[in-house]
Tab-separated table of C-alpha atoms and ligand atoms in Angstrom:
chain	number	residue	atom	x	y	z
A	1	TRP	CA	-5.383	46.655	58.231
A	2	GLY	CA	-3.936	50.130	58.541
A	3	GLU	CA	-0.513	50.859	59.990
A	4	GLU	CA	-1.478	50.233	63.621
A	5	GLY	CA	-2.998	46.828	62.886
A	6	HIS	CA	-0.001	45.694	60.850
A	7	GLU	CA	2.563	46.951	63.336
A	8	THR	CA	0.737	45.148	66.147
A	9	VAL	CA	0.770	41.906	64.140
A	10	GLY	CA	4.523	42.354	63.597
A	11	GLN	CA	5.173	43.124	67.258
A	12	ILE	CA	3.239	40.052	68.456
A	13	ALA	CA	5.056	37.861	65.915
A	14	GLN	CA	8.417	39.259	67.044
A	15	ASN	CA	7.476	38.321	70.646
A	16	PHE	CA	7.062	34.685	69.551
A	17	LEU	CA	10.235	34.313	67.448
A	18	GLN	CA	12.811	31.934	68.852
A	19	PRO	CA	16.141	33.790	69.397
A	20	ASP	CA	17.962	32.040	66.545
A	21	ILE	CA	15.020	32.740	64.205
A	22	ALA	CA	14.955	36.427	65.205
A	23	ARG	CA	18.631	36.572	64.161
A	24	LYS	CA	17.837	34.962	60.801
A	25	VAL	CA	14.981	37.444	60.249
A	26	ALA	CA	17.329	40.386	60.919
A	27	ASN	CA	19.884	38.965	58.468
A	28	LEU	CA	17.258	38.453	55.734
A	29	PHE	CA	16.452	42.173	55.568
A	30	GLN	CA	19.066	43.632	53.190
A	31	ASP	CA	20.910	46.784	54.334
A	32	LYS	CA	19.713	46.339	57.930
A	33	SER	CA	16.236	47.587	56.920
A	34	PHE	CA	13.468	47.971	59.540
A	35	GLY	CA	15.936	47.717	62.411
A	36	GLY	CA	16.010	43.995	61.635
A	37	LYS	CA	12.560	43.536	63.183
A	38	LEU	CA	9.072	42.638	61.959
A	39	PRO	CA	6.885	45.568	63.155
A	40	LEU	CA	8.260	48.118	60.650
A	41	ALA	CA	8.749	45.445	57.984
A	42	THR	CA	4.980	44.822	57.979
A	43	LEU	CA	4.448	48.354	56.605
A	44	TRP	CA	6.690	47.949	53.551
A	45	ALA	CA	4.085	46.282	51.278
A	46	ASP	CA	1.709	49.225	51.724
A	47	ASP	CA	4.546	51.757	51.241
A	48	VAL	CA	5.602	50.304	47.887
A	49	LYS	CA	1.967	49.916	46.801
A	50	LYS	CA	1.400	53.654	47.276
A	51	LYS	CA	4.780	54.878	45.983
A	52	LYS	CA	4.424	56.355	42.462
A	53	GLY	CA	6.746	54.673	40.009
A	54	SER	CA	7.505	51.809	42.372
A	55	PRO	CA	8.054	48.611	40.413
A	56	PHE	CA	5.726	46.893	42.877
A	57	ALA	CA	2.804	49.322	42.611
A	58	PHE	CA	1.016	47.817	39.611
A	59	TRP	CA	1.008	44.148	40.313
A	60	SER	CA	1.063	43.981	44.109
A	61	ALA	CA	-2.212	45.827	44.834
A	62	PRO	CA	-4.550	42.838	44.176
A	63	LEU	CA	-2.352	40.640	46.387
A	64	HIS	CA	-3.666	42.352	49.552
A	65	PHE	CA	-7.139	40.760	49.380
A	66	ILE	CA	-9.381	38.109	47.848
A	67	ASP	CA	-12.716	39.197	46.388
A	68	THR	CA	-14.920	36.266	47.335
A	69	LEU	CA	-17.963	35.997	45.052
A	70	ASP	CA	-20.180	34.811	47.909
A	71	ASP	CA	-23.297	36.472	49.264
A	72	PRO	CA	-22.635	37.739	52.812
A	73	GLY	CA	-25.848	38.232	54.693
A	74	LYS	CA	-26.971	34.897	53.188
A	75	SER	CA	-23.928	32.664	52.834
A	76	CYS	CA	-20.172	33.126	53.157
A	77	SER	CA	-17.538	30.989	51.429
A	78	VAL	CA	-14.121	30.964	49.784
A	79	ASN	CA	-13.570	29.012	46.578
A	80	MET	CA	-10.198	29.296	44.832
A	81	GLU	CA	-11.484	28.245	41.383
A	82	ARG	CA	-14.255	30.843	41.627
A	83	ASP	CA	-12.516	33.664	43.541
A	84	CYS	CA	-8.818	33.458	42.636
A	85	PRO	CA	-8.429	31.392	39.443
A	86	ASP	CA	-5.095	33.024	38.476
A	87	ALA	CA	-3.637	32.960	42.055
A	88	ARG	CA	-3.291	36.771	41.931
A	89	CYS	CA	-4.903	37.275	45.335
A	90	ILE	CA	-3.840	37.164	48.980
A	91	VAL	CA	-4.226	33.381	49.196
A	92	GLY	CA	-1.990	32.769	46.184
A	93	ALA	CA	0.473	35.428	47.359
A	94	ILE	CA	0.978	33.882	50.807
A	95	ALA	CA	1.480	30.468	49.188
A	96	ASN	CA	4.087	31.814	46.745
A	97	TYR	CA	6.007	33.860	49.295
A	98	THR	CA	6.009	31.003	51.820
A	99	THR	CA	7.668	28.845	49.162
A	100	GLN	CA	10.148	31.603	48.199
A	101	LEU	CA	11.226	32.179	51.803
A	102	ASP	CA	11.988	28.491	52.389
A	103	CYS	CA	15.758	28.146	51.825
A	104	THR	CA	15.359	24.552	50.630
A	105	ASN	CA	13.720	25.930	47.484
A	106	GLY	CA	16.880	27.764	46.397
A	107	TYR	CA	15.726	31.382	45.907
A	108	ASP	CA	18.343	34.172	46.116
A	109	LYS	CA	18.673	36.492	49.119
A	110	PHE	CA	16.840	39.401	47.440
A	111	THR	CA	13.842	37.242	46.569
A	112	ARG	CA	13.771	35.875	50.116
A	113	ASP	CA	13.966	39.383	51.622
A	114	PHE	CA	10.939	40.541	49.592
A	115	ALA	CA	9.115	37.294	50.347
A	116	LEU	CA	9.555	37.940	54.080
A	117	ARG	CA	8.347	41.561	53.756
A	118	PHE	CA	5.247	40.517	51.815
A	119	LEU	CA	4.489	37.612	54.177
A	120	ALA	CA	4.767	39.869	57.244
A	121	HIS	CA	2.091	42.116	55.707
A	122	PHE	CA	-0.257	39.626	54.038
A	123	ILE	CA	-0.516	37.308	57.065
A	124	GLY	CA	-1.941	40.384	58.807
A	125	ASP	CA	-4.291	41.393	55.985
A	126	ILE	CA	-5.765	37.889	55.656
A	127	THR	CA	-7.228	38.233	59.170
A	128	GLN	CA	-9.143	41.449	58.240
A	129	PRO	CA	-12.666	40.252	57.371
A	130	LEU	CA	-13.190	42.754	54.547
A	131	HIS	CA	-9.951	41.624	52.865
A	132	VAL	CA	-11.768	38.306	52.421
A	133	SER	CA	-15.013	39.704	51.013
A	134	GLY	CA	-15.826	40.680	47.434
A	135	ARG	CA	-18.918	42.667	48.302
A	136	GLU	CA	-18.681	46.399	47.429
A	137	LYS	CA	-14.922	46.039	46.795
A	138	GLY	CA	-14.385	44.700	50.292
A	139	GLY	CA	-16.642	47.355	51.808
A	140	ASN	CA	-14.820	50.286	50.149
A	141	GLY	CA	-18.071	51.122	48.363
A	142	GLU	CA	-20.233	50.934	51.502
A	143	THR	CA	-20.720	54.405	53.019
A	144	VAL	CA	-21.149	54.380	56.799
A	145	THR	CA	-20.947	56.705	59.804
A	146	PHE	CA	-18.439	56.153	62.626
A	147	ASP	CA	-18.324	58.441	65.663
A	148	GLY	CA	-20.119	61.154	63.721
A	149	ARG	CA	-17.909	61.042	60.625
A	150	ARG	CA	-18.759	59.615	57.225
A	151	GLY	CA	-16.444	56.992	55.848
A	152	ASN	CA	-16.489	53.595	54.205
A	153	LEU	CA	-16.895	50.251	55.934
A	154	HIS	CA	-13.470	48.999	54.794
A	155	SER	CA	-11.517	51.897	56.284
A	156	ILE	CA	-13.560	51.712	59.499
A	157	TRP	CA	-12.269	48.136	59.905
A	158	ASP	CA	-8.723	48.833	58.646
A	159	THR	CA	-8.116	51.932	60.717
A	160	GLN	CA	-10.822	53.738	62.731
A	161	MET	CA	-11.856	50.818	64.938
A	162	VAL	CA	-8.246	49.725	65.545
A	163	GLU	CA	-7.215	53.260	66.504
A	164	LYS	CA	-10.184	53.514	68.868
A	165	ARG	CA	-9.280	50.161	70.449
A	166	LEU	CA	-5.623	51.243	70.791
A	167	ARG	CA	-6.722	54.221	72.871
A	168	ASP	CA	-7.535	51.680	75.632
A	169	PHE	CA	-3.734	51.116	75.679
A	170	GLY	CA	-2.689	54.775	75.548
A	171	SER	CA	-2.317	54.440	71.743
A	172	ASP	CA	0.828	52.429	72.473
A	173	ILE	CA	1.317	49.551	70.034
A	174	VAL	CA	3.803	47.783	72.318
A	175	GLN	CA	1.319	47.845	75.231
A	176	TYR	CA	-1.497	46.477	73.026
A	177	SER	CA	0.838	43.840	71.526
A	178	ASN	CA	2.027	42.696	74.949
A	179	PHE	CA	-1.585	42.452	76.148
A	180	LEU	CA	-2.522	40.225	73.183
A	181	THR	CA	0.704	38.205	73.549
A	182	LYS	CA	-0.238	37.383	77.171
A	183	GLU	CA	-3.775	36.425	76.118
A	184	ILE	CA	-2.264	33.999	73.590
A	185	GLN	CA	0.302	32.534	76.012
A	186	SER	CA	-1.849	32.104	79.096
A	187	GLY	CA	-5.123	34.022	78.752
A	188	LYS	CA	-8.344	33.734	76.829
A	189	TYR	CA	-6.739	32.411	73.600
A	190	ALA	CA	-4.422	29.860	75.255
A	191	SER	CA	-6.714	26.885	74.635
A	192	GLU	CA	-7.434	27.709	70.991
A	193	LYS	CA	-4.103	29.091	69.794
A	194	ASP	CA	-2.902	25.694	68.515
A	195	SER	CA	-5.891	25.560	66.162
A	196	TRP	CA	-4.789	28.905	64.628
A	197	VAL	CA	-1.502	27.369	63.430
A	198	SER	CA	-2.269	23.659	62.980
A	199	CYS	CA	-1.862	23.906	59.177
A	200	ILE	CA	1.777	24.975	59.583
A	201	SER	CA	2.962	21.450	60.462
A	202	SER	CA	1.516	20.053	57.229
A	203	PRO	CA	3.919	19.318	54.346
A	204	LYS	CA	1.416	21.308	52.255
A	205	ALA	CA	1.577	24.315	54.599
A	206	ALA	CA	2.409	26.801	51.837
A	207	THR	CA	-0.915	26.275	50.081
A	208	LEU	CA	-3.022	24.859	52.922
A	209	CYS	CA	-2.456	27.677	55.428
A	210	PRO	CA	-3.571	30.697	53.401
A	211	LEU	CA	-6.755	28.922	52.284
A	212	THR	CA	-7.504	27.750	55.844
A	213	TRP	CA	-6.914	31.278	57.167
A	214	ALA	CA	-9.065	32.885	54.434
A	215	ILE	CA	-11.979	30.555	55.209
A	216	ASP	CA	-11.608	31.275	58.952
A	217	THR	CA	-11.722	35.055	58.357
A	218	ASN	CA	-14.474	35.010	55.715
A	219	ALA	CA	-16.804	33.260	58.198
A	220	ILE	CA	-16.981	36.473	60.276
A	221	ASN	CA	-18.601	38.406	57.440
A	222	CYS	CA	-22.015	36.726	57.467
A	223	PRO	CA	-22.918	36.826	61.159
A	224	PHE	CA	-21.245	40.129	61.967
A	225	VAL	CA	-19.333	42.404	59.572
A	226	TRP	CA	-22.061	42.746	56.932
A	227	SER	CA	-24.839	42.876	59.541
A	228	VAL	CA	-24.577	46.650	58.905
A	229	ASP	CA	-27.223	45.824	56.277
A	230	LYS	CA	-29.860	45.456	58.960
A	231	LYS	CA	-29.277	48.862	60.538
A	232	PRO	CA	-28.801	51.401	57.768
A	233	GLY	CA	-27.676	54.821	58.969
A	234	VAL	CA	-26.730	53.660	62.487
A	235	ASP	CA	-23.462	55.137	63.810
A	236	LEU	CA	-21.036	52.180	63.960
A	237	GLY	CA	-19.015	53.782	66.771
A	238	GLY	CA	-21.536	52.532	69.357
A	239	ASP	CA	-22.909	48.967	69.746
A	240	TYR	CA	-21.256	47.774	66.510
A	241	TYR	CA	-17.808	48.915	67.695
A	242	GLN	CA	-18.320	47.366	71.154
A	243	ALA	CA	-19.220	44.030	69.546
A	244	ALA	CA	-16.287	44.336	67.114
A	245	VAL	CA	-13.606	44.788	69.816
A	246	PRO	CA	-13.268	41.084	70.742
A	247	ILE	CA	-13.206	40.218	67.031
A	248	ILE	CA	-10.494	42.792	66.246
A	249	ASP	CA	-8.407	41.631	69.225
A	250	LYS	CA	-8.652	37.998	68.184
A	251	GLN	CA	-7.982	38.580	64.488
A	252	ILE	CA	-4.879	40.675	65.192
A	253	ALA	CA	-3.715	38.103	67.760
A	254	LYS	CA	-4.147	35.350	65.159
A	255	GLY	CA	-2.140	37.283	62.567
A	256	GLY	CA	0.734	37.856	64.982
A	257	TYR	CA	0.836	34.318	66.323
A	258	ARG	CA	0.583	32.751	62.847
A	259	LEU	CA	3.393	34.945	61.501
A	260	GLY	CA	5.671	34.088	64.426
A	261	VAL	CA	5.001	30.341	64.327
A	262	LEU	CA	5.260	30.186	60.518
A	263	LEU	CA	8.648	31.938	60.561
A	264	ASN	CA	9.877	29.687	63.391
A	265	SER	CA	8.910	26.733	61.179
A	266	ILE	CA	10.209	27.863	57.760
A	267	LEU	CA	13.423	29.422	59.059
A	268	SER	CA	14.310	26.498	61.334
A	269	LYS	CA	15.641	24.698	58.250
A	270	ASN	CA	19.365	24.972	57.577
A	271	CYS	CA	20.556	25.168	53.985
B	1	DCM	N1	11.489	50.785	52.510
B	1	DCM	C1	10.207	51.237	52.739
B	1	DCM	N2	9.810	51.601	54.004
B	1	DCM	C2	10.697	51.558	55.006
B	1	DCM	C3	12.016	51.102	54.780
B	1	DCM	C4	12.380	50.729	53.514
B	1	DCM	O1	9.416	51.286	51.811
B	1	DCM	N3	10.272	51.927	56.217
B	1	DCM	C5	11.805	50.374	51.135
B	1	DCM	C6	12.682	51.343	50.398
B	1	DCM	C7	13.341	50.447	49.381
B	1	DCM	C8	13.384	49.091	50.072
B	1	DCM	O2	12.494	49.164	51.194
B	1	DCM	O3	12.486	50.325	48.226
B	1	DCM	C9	14.748	48.739	50.565
B	1	DCM	O4	15.120	49.768	51.431
B	1	DCM	P1	16.661	49.972	51.800
B	1	DCM	O5	17.399	49.797	50.509
B	1	DCM	O6	16.691	51.356	52.343
B	1	DCM	O7	16.967	48.922	52.798
B	2	DCM	N1	6.680	24.571	51.783
B	2	DCM	C1	7.199	25.652	52.451
B	2	DCM	N2	7.145	25.713	53.803
B	2	DCM	C2	6.595	24.710	54.492
B	2	DCM	C3	6.064	23.588	53.828
B	2	DCM	C4	6.126	23.549	52.458
B	2	DCM	O1	7.703	26.581	51.824
B	2	DCM	N3	6.585	24.798	55.829
B	2	DCM	C5	6.763	24.569	50.319
B	2	DCM	C6	7.789	23.599	49.799
B	2	DCM	C7	7.224	23.246	48.441
B	2	DCM	C8	5.740	23.511	48.567
B	2	DCM	O2	5.521	24.221	49.788
B	2	DCM	O3	7.731	24.147	47.457
B	2	DCM	C9	4.934	22.237	48.570
B	2	DCM	O4	5.505	21.404	49.532
B	2	DCM	P1	5.413	19.802	49.389
B	2	DCM	O5	5.690	19.480	47.936
B	2	DCM	O6	6.429	19.291	50.329
B	2	DCM	O7	4.007	19.474	49.794
B	3	DCM	N1	-9.288	46.332	49.104
B	3	DCM	C1	-9.948	45.155	49.364
B	3	DCM	N2	-10.745	44.590	48.422
B	3	DCM	C2	-10.908	45.186	47.236
B	3	DCM	C3	-10.264	46.411	46.950
B	3	DCM	C4	-9.448	46.962	47.909
B	3	DCM	O1	-9.803	44.586	50.447
B	3	DCM	N3	-11.682	44.611	46.309
B	3	DCM	C5	-8.472	46.937	50.165
B	3	DCM	C6	-7.034	47.256	49.876
B	3	DCM	C7	-6.794	48.419	50.821
B	3	DCM	C8	-8.116	49.144	50.846
B	3	DCM	O2	-9.103	48.161	50.475
B	3	DCM	O3	-6.583	47.947	52.159
B	3	DCM	C9	-8.194	50.328	49.930
B	3	DCM	O4	-7.858	49.895	48.640
B	3	DCM	P1	-7.381	50.914	47.509
B	3	DCM	O5	-6.322	51.747	48.163
B	3	DCM	O6	-6.852	50.010	46.411
B	3	DCM	O7	-8.621	51.650	47.130
B	4	ZN	ZN1	-7.608	47.238	53.929
B	5	ZN	ZN1	-2.464	45.489	52.805
């Protein structure tokens, strides 16, 4: 996701943090970074990826996605042996940083700070369908038109469609986040929200959750995201965008809820 998507994920997650956990989150960020809150922290992994000379730039870029070697249009799947054999992908990254954040595993405060920053970003990215697709570099190589402008399918999903959706909320991330938070608590996601986070109560959460979440996201590619195949040249700002809105809402809601519930779980331990 672009900045708006990530910040919304962070804002929703912050809404679900228990008060004692919100205090622990604020204390984990060294030097009072990000105002001690998740929304700005979610942007850090993209900032350091882009920053020239950043020690994170080289190795962190592939951790934002998994290039699944499936065949969307025909069949969609995630297979760790096939798609991420060295764990240098978003699924492996979430597993590693979940383990590093857990105080029972003994990592130092700097490692845990970075683990929290990366988790806050990657738990958002893993809900973006094209971050769980290997086709055309996750759609970066697929030229499309959106509201009269040429672009690529990946950036349409990361940014253009989210910005267009946000305009329904006066381009106010807090308004959009509060809307999705209500839908999770008592609206159209209330009955399914438990299924979004059921992996978190497993003793194998660190490895089980990212794979579960990748499979969940990847399944959207076949029936919908890559259906652009069947209508070459069509402007995606029309019917395609209208059909994408409920998917974007739900994926961003999932990212926010999962991040909040995962942090409530990991950080509830006392060391
Ligand atoms: N940082 C960032 N974006 C922000 C805030 C901080 O990229 N909005 C980065 C700058 C440093 C690291 O986080 O590399 C730690 O920041 P600080 O030492 O200022 O807390
Ligand atoms: N783990 C974690 N957070 C959880 C559950 C597990 O960080 N909520 C970590 C602890 C272990 C690893 O995952 O390092 C595997 O856990 P286990 O050996 O208990 O299955
Ligand atoms: N990306 C992806 N899959 C790839 C390559 C890149 O999902 N195989 C993502 C990472 C960024 C965006 O696409 O969100 C643009 O990547 P870059 O800036 O590396 O070109
Ligand atoms: Zn992206
Ligand atoms: Zn990213």
